[in-house]
Coordinates of C-alpha atoms in Angstrom, one line a residue:
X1170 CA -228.7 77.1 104.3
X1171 CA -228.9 77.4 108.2
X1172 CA -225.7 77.2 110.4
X1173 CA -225.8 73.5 111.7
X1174 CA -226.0 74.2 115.0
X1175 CA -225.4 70.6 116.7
X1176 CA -228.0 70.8 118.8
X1177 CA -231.3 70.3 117.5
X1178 CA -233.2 71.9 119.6
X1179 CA -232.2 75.3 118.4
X1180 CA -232.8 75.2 114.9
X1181 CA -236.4 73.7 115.1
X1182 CA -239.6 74.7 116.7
X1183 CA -240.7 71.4 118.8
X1184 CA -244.7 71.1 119.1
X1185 CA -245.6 68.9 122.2
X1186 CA -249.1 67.5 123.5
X1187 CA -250.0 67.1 127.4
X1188 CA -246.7 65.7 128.9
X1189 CA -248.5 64.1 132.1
X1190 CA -246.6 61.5 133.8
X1191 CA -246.5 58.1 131.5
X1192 CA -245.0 55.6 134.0
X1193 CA -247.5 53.3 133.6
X1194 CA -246.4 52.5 130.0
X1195 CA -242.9 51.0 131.7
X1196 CA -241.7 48.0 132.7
X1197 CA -240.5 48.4 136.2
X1198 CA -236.6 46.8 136.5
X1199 CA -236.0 44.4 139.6
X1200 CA -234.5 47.2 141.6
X1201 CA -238.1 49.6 141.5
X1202 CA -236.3 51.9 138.7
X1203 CA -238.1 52.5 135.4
X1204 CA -237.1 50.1 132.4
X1205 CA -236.9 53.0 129.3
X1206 CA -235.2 49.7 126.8
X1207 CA -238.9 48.7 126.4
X1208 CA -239.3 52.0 124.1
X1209 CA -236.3 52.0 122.2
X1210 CA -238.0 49.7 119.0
X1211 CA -240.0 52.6 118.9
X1212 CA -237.5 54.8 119.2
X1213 CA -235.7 53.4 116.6
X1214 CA -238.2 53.7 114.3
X1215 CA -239.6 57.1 114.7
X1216 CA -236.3 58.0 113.8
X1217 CA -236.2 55.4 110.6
X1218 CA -239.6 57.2 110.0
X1219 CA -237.9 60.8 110.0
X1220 CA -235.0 59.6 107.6
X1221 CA -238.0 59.1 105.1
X1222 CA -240.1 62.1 105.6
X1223 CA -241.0 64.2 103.2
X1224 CA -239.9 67.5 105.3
X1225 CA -236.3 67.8 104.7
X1226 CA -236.5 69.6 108.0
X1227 CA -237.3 66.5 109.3
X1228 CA -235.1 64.9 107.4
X1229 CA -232.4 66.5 108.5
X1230 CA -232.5 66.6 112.4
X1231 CA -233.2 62.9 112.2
X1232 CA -229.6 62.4 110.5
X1233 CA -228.7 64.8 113.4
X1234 CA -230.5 62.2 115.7
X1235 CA -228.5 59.0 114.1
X1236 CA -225.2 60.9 114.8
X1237 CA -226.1 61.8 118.6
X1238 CA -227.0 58.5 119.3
X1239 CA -224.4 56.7 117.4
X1240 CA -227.0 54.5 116.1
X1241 CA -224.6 53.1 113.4
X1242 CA -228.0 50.3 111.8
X1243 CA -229.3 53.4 110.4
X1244 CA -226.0 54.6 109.0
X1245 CA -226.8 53.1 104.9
X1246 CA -229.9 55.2 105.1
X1247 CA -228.2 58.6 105.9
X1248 CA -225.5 57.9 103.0
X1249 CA -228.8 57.2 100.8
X1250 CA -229.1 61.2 101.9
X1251 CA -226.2 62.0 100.3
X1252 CA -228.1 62.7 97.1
X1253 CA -231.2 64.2 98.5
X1254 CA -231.9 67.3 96.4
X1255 CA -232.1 69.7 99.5
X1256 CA -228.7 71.1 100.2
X1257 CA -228.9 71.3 104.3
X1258 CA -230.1 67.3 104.2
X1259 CA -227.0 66.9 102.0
X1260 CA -224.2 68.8 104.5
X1261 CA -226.6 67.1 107.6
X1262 CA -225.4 64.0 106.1
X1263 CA -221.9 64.7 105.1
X1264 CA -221.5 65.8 108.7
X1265 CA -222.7 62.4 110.6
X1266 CA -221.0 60.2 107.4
X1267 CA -217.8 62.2 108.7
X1268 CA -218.5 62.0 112.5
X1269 CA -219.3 58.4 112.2
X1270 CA -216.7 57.1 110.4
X1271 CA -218.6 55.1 107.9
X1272 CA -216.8 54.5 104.8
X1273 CA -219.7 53.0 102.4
X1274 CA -220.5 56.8 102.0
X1275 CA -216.7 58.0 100.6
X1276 CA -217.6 57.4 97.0
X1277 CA -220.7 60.0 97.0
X1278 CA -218.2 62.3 99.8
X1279 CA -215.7 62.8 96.8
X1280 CA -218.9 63.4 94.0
X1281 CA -219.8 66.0 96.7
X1282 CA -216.8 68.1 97.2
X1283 CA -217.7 69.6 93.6
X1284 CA -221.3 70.1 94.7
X1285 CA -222.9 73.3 93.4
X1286 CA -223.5 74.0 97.0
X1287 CA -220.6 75.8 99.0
X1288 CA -222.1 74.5 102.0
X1289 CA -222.2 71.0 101.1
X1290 CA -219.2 70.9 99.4
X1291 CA -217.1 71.6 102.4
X1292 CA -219.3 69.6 104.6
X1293 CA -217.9 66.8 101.8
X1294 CA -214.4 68.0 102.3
X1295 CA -215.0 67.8 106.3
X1296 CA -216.6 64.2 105.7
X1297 CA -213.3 63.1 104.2
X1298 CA -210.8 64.4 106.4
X1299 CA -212.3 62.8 109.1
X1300 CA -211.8 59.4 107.1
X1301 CA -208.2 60.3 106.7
X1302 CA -208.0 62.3 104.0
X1303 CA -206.5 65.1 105.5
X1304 CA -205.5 66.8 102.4
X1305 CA -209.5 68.1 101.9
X1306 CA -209.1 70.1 104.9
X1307 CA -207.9 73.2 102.8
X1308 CA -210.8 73.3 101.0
X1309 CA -212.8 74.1 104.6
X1310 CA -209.6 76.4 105.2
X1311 CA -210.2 78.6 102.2
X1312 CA -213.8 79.1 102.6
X1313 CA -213.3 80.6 106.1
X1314 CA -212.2 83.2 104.1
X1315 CA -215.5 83.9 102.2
X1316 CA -217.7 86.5 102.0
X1317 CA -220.8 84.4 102.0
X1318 CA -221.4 84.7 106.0
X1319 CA -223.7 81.2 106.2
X1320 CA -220.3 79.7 104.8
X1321 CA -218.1 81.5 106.5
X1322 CA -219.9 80.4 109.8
X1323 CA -220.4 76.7 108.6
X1324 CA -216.4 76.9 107.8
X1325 CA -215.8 77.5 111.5
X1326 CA -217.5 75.3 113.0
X1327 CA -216.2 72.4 110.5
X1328 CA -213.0 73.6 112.1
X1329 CA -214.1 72.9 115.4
X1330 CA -215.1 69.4 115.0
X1331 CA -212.0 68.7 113.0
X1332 CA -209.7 69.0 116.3
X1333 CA -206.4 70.3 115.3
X1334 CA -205.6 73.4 117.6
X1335 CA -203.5 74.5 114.5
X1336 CA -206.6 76.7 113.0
X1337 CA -207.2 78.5 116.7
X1338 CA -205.2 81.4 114.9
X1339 CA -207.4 81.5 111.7
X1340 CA -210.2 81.1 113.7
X1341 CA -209.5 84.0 115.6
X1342 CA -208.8 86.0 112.8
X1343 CA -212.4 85.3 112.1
X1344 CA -213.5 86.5 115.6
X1345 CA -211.5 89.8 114.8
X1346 CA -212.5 90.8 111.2
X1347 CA -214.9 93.6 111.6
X1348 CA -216.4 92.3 108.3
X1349 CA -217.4 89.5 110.3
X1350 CA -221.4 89.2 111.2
X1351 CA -222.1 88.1 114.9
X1352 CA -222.7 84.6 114.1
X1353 CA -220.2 84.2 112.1
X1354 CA -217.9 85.7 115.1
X1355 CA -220.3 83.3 117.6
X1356 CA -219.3 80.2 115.6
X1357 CA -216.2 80.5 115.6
X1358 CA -215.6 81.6 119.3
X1359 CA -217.6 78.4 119.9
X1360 CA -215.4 76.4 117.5
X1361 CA -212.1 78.0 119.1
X1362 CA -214.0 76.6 122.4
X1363 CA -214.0 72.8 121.0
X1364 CA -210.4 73.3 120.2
X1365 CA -209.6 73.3 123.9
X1366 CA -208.4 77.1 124.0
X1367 CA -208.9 77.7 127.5
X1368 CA -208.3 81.7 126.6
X1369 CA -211.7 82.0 125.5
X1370 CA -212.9 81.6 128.6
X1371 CA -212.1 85.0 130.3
X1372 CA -213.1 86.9 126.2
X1373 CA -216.8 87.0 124.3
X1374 CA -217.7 83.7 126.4
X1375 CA -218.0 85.4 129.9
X1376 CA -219.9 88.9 128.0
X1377 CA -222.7 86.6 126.8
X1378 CA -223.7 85.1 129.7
X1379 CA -223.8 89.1 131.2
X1380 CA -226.0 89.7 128.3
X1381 CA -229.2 91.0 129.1
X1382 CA -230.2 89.2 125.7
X1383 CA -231.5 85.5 126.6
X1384 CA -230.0 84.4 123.2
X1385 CA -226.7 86.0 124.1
X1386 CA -227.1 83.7 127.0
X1387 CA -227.7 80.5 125.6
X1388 CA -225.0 80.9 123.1
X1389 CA -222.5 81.8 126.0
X1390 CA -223.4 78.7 128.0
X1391 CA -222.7 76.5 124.3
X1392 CA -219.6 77.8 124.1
X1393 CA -218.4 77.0 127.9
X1394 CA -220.1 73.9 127.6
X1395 CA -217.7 72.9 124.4
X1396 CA -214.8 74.0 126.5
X1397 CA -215.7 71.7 128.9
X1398 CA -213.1 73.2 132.0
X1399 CA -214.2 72.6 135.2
X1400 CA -214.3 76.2 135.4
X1401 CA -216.4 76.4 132.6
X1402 CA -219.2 74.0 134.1
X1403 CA -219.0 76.5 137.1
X1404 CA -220.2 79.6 135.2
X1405 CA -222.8 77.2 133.7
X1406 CA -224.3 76.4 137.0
X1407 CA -224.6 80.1 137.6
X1408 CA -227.2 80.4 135.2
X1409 CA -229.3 77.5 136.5
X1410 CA -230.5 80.3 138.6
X1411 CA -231.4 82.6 135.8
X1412 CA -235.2 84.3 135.8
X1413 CA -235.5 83.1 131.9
X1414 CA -236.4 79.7 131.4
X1415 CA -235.2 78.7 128.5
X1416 CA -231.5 80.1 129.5
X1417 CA -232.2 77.6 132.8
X1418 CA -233.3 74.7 130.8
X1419 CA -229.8 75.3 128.3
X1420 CA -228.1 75.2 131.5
X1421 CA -229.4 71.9 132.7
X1422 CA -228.5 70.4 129.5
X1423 CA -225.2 71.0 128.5
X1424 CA -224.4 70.3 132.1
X1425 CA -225.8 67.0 131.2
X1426 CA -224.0 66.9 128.2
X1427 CA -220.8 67.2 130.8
X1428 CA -221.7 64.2 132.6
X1429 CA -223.1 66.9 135.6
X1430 CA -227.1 66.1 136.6
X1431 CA -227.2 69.1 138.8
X1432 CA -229.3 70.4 137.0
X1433 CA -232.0 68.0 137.2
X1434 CA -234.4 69.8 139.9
X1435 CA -234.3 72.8 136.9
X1436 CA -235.9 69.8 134.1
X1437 CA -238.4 68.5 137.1
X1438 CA -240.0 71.5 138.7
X1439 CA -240.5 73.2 134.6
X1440 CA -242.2 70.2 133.6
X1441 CA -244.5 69.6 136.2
X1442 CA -245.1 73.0 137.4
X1443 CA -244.0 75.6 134.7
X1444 CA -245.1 73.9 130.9
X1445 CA -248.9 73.2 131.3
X1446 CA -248.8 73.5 127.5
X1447 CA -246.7 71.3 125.8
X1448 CA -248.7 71.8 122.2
X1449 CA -247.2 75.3 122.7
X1450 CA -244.4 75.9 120.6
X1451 CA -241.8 76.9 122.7
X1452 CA -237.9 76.8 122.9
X1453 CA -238.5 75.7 126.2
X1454 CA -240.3 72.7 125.7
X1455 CA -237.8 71.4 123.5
X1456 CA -235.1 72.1 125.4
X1457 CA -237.0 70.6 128.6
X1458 CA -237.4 67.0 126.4
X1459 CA -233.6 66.6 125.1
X1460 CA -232.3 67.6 128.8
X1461 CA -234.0 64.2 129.4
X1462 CA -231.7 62.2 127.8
X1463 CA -228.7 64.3 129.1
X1464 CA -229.7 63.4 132.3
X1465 CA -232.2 60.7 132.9
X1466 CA -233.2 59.5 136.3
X1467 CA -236.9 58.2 136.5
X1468 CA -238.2 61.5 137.8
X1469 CA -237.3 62.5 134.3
X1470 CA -238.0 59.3 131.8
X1471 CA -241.4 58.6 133.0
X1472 CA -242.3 61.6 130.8
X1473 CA -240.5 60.0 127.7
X1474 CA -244.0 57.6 126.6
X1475 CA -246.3 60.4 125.8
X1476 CA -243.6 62.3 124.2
X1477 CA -242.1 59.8 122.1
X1478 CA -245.9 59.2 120.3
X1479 CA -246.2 62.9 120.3
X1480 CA -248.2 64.3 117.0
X1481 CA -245.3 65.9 116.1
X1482 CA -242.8 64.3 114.0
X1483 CA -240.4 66.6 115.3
X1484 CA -241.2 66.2 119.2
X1485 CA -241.2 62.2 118.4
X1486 CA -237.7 63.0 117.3
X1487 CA -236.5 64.4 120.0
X1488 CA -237.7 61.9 122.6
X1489 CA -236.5 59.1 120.7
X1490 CA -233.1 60.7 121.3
X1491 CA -233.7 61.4 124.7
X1492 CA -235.1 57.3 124.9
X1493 CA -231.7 56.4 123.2
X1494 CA -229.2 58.1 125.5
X1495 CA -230.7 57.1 128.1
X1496 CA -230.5 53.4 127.7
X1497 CA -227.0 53.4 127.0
X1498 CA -225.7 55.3 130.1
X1499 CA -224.3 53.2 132.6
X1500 CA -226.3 51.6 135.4

């Protein structure tokens, strides 16, 4: 059982073909700008395709996809997940049942809270509170107290997303316990982040991003970018400068994710001078695609066509995120 991360493009390896420009496959709006609503039917259903698909990988980061883009017609089909026999499409599905509030799912939630899974059964227990059954939280409580690491780490972030700044203490106590691994201690400083406490900011935040370690890097820039400060986003845009690409390309997107496009020129000059390879499977790439979505522009979406028909199920994914987000921001 992997850590949900909440951002797919770091669990998965994303295989892309040629991403030349597509904008002849768009409608052009009355204004000159490219129309990207043409593509969401397709969008829609290479995600409806992924709930389906016989990867559980798959499977999963397309329930991740339904939650990102709050497409709630898809909603029946990820509590269908509920009883898929893989435990990580199970706690996927908990998760987005939770985030989105759909009740349909509550009966199966409650079945699940005794799954043999630990994982999944506090993804259950996180499922309910957030449809006001705040009593279950103890059960997420209790296993931040386990010695199973993955759970431990899953417990933390559950924490996170629940909201109450009441568990900042247990979570540091987590980030303190020197039986704690480092992404156990990672998690929860990035759940402590989500919780608002602006503290973390000057602790392990501010020494990842010094890292010489690009992964140290992109986790330090997650964890600023679920603060959210406006100080925060300022030692974000620091490392739009970094020699590493894929630290860059993080960067650009949870700026986006902040409602910041600065950095856009980053997304730009990588895909049309840096990636000549987009069947390479890189971090990069990935990242590149979903900063799309964050931050749209046509510069950026006339490279959403050829990605969304991609031959990879996962890339196909991805783009029909990035084609989702983008037609609901505001023109």
């Amino acid at each position: 059982m992997k850590i949900l991360s909440g951002v797919l493009i770091l669990t998965v390896i994303l295989f892309f073909v040629g991403c030349d420009s597509g904008r002849g496959a768009f409608e052009i709006s009355a204004d000159g700008g490219i129309n990207v609503s043409v593509l969401k039917p397709e969008a829609i259903e290479v995600i409806r395709g992924g709930l389906a698909d016989e990867n559980p990988i798959i499977r999963s980061n397309a329930i991740e996809v339904v939650s990102e883009t709050g497409t709630r017609e898809l909603l029946p089909i990820v509590a269908k997940l509920l009883k898929d026999e893989v435990a990580p499409v199970r706690f996927t599905a908990c998760i987005v049942i939770g985030d989105m509030g759909f009740s349909g799912g509550e009966y199966l939630l409650r079945r699940l809270v005794n799954d043999r899974d630990v994982n999944v059964k506090i993804a259950a227990a996180y499922a309910l509170t957030k449809l006001g059954r705040l009593d279950y939280g103890e059960i997420i409580r209790s296993a931040l107290k386990s010695k199973d690491q993955t759970v431990c780490a899953n417990a933390a972030m559950l924490l996170g997303k629940m909201g109450s700044s009441s568990d900042i203490d247990l979570l540091y106590n987590v980030v303190r316990d020197p039986e704690s691994s480092d992404k156990v201690r990672i998690q929860a400083l990035e759940a402590i982040a989500m919780l608002g406490d602006e503290d973390i900011y000057g602790a392990k935040s501010l020494y990842l991003l010094i890292s010489e370690n690009s992964d140290d890097k992109i986790m330090g820039i997650r964890i600023l970018g679920a603060l959210g400060t406006s100080e925060a986003k300022d030692a974000i845009k620091t490392m739009l400068y970094e020699d590493i690409w894929e630290v860059r390309l993080c960067a650009a997107e949870q700026l986006g994710r902040l409602g910041d496009p600065s950095g856009r020129p980053e997304i730009l000059e990588y895909l049309r001078n840096v990636s000549r390879d987009f069947d390479e499977p890189s971090i990069a790439n990935s990242m590149a695609t979903m900063a799309i979505g964050r931050i749209g522009g046509d510069s950026l979406t006339e490279y959403l066509p050829r990605l969304l028909r991609s031959r990879s199920k996962l890339i196909r994914l991805v783009a029909a995120q990035s084609v989702l987000l983008v037609t609901q921001k505001p023109k």
